[in-house]
PDB file of C-alpha atoms in Angstrom:
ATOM      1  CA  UNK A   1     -55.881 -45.403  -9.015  1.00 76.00           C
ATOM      2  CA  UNK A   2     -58.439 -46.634 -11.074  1.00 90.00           C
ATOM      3  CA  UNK A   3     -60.232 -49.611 -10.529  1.00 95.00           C
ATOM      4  CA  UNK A   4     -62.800 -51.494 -12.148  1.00 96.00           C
ATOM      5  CA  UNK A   5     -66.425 -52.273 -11.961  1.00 98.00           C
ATOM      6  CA  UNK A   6     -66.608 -55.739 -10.795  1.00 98.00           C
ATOM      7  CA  UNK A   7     -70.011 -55.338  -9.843  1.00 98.00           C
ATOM      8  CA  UNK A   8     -73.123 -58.115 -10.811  1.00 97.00           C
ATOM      9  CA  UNK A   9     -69.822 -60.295 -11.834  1.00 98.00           C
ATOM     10  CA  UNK A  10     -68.981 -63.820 -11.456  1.00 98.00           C
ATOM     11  CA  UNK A  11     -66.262 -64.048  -8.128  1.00 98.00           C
ATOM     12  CA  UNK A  12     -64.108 -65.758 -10.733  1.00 97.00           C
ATOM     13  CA  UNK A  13     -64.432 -63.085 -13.587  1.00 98.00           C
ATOM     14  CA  UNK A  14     -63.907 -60.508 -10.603  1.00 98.00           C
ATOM     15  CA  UNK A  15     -60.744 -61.560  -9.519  1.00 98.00           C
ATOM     16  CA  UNK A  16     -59.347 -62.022 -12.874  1.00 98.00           C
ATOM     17  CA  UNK A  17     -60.297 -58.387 -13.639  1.00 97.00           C
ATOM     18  CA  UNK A  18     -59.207 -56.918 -10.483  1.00 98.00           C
ATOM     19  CA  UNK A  19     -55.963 -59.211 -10.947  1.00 97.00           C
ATOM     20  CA  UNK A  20     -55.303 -57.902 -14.415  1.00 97.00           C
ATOM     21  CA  UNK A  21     -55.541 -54.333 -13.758  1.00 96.00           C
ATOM     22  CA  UNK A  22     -52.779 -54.876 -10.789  1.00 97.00           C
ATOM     23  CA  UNK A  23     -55.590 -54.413  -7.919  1.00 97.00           C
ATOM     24  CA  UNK A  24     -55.082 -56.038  -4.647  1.00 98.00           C
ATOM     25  CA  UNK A  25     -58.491 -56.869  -3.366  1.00 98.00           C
ATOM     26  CA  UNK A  26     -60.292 -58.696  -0.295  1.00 98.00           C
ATOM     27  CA  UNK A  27     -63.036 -61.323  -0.337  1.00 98.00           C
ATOM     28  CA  UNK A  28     -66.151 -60.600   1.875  1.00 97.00           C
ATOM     29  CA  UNK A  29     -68.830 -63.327   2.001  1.00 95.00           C
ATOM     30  CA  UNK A  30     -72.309 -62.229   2.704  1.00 95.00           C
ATOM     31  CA  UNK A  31     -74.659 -65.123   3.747  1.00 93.00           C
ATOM     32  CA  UNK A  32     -78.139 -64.940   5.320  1.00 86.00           C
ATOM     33  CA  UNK A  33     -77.841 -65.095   9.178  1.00 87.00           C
ATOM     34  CA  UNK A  34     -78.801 -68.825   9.627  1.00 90.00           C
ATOM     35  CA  UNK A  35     -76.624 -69.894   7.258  1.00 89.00           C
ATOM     36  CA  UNK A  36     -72.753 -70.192   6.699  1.00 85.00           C
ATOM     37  CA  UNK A  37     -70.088 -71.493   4.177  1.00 86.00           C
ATOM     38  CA  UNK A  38     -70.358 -75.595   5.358  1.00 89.00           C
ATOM     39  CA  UNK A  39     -74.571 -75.159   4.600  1.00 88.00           C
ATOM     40  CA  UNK A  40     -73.566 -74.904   0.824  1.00 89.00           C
ATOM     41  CA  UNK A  41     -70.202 -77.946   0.933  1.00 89.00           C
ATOM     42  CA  UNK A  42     -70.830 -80.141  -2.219  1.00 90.00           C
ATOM     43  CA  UNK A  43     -73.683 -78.103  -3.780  1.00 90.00           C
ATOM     44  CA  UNK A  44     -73.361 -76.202  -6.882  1.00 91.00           C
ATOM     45  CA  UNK A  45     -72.674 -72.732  -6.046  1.00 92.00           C
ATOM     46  CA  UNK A  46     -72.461 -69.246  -8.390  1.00 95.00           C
ATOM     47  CA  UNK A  47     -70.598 -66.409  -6.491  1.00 95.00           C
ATOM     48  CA  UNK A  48     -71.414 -63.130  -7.255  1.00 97.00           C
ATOM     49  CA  UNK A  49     -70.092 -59.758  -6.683  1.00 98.00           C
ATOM     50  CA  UNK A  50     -72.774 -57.042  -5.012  1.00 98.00           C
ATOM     51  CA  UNK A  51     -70.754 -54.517  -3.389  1.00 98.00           C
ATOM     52  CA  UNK A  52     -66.816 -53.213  -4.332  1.00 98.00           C
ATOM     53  CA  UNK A  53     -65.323 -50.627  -1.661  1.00 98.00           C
ATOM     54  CA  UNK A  54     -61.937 -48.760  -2.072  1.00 97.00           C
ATOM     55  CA  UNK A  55     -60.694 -49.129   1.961  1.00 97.00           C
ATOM     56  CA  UNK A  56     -58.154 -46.757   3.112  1.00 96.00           C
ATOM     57  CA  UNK A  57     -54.911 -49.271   2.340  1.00 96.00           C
ATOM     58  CA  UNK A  58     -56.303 -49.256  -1.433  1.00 95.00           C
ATOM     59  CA  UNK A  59     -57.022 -52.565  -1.224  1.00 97.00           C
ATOM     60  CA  UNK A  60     -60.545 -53.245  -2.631  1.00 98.00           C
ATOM     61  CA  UNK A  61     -63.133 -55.009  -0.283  1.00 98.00           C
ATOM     62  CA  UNK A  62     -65.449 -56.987  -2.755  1.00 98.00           C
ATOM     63  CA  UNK A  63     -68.672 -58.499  -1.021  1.00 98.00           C
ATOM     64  CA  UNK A  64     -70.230 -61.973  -2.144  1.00 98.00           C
ATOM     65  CA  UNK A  65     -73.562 -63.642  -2.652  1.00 96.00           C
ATOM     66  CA  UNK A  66     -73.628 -67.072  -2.925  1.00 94.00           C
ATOM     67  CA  UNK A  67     -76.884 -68.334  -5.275  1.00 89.00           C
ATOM     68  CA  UNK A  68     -77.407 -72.198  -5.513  1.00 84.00           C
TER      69      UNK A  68
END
């Protein structure tokens, strides 16, 4: 199978990528440890990709960043 680079992308240009190419791909959000998904509700947030992992089921595990 080959997959993409999605890396240093945009979680939106990601997906469209990964969707494109036929991949079937997970979402993992990486936040600091104080903070959580509700901390950044209503602010402008840009998602970006930092890590892509081929698991075992060949579904791709890509890891997120939020940056305000």
């Amino acid at each position: 199978m080959q997959v993409p680079s999605v890396l240093a992308l945009s979680l939106d240009e990601a997906k469209q990528r990964l969707e494109a190419a036929g991949i079937a791909y997970a979402v993992e959000t990486l936040l600091p440890p104080r903070d959580n998904e509700a901390d950044f509700s209503g602010k402008k947030v840009r998602k970006y990709v930092v890590r892509q992992q081929l698991q075992p089921d060949d579904i791709l595990k890509i890891t997120v960043v939020y940056r305000i």
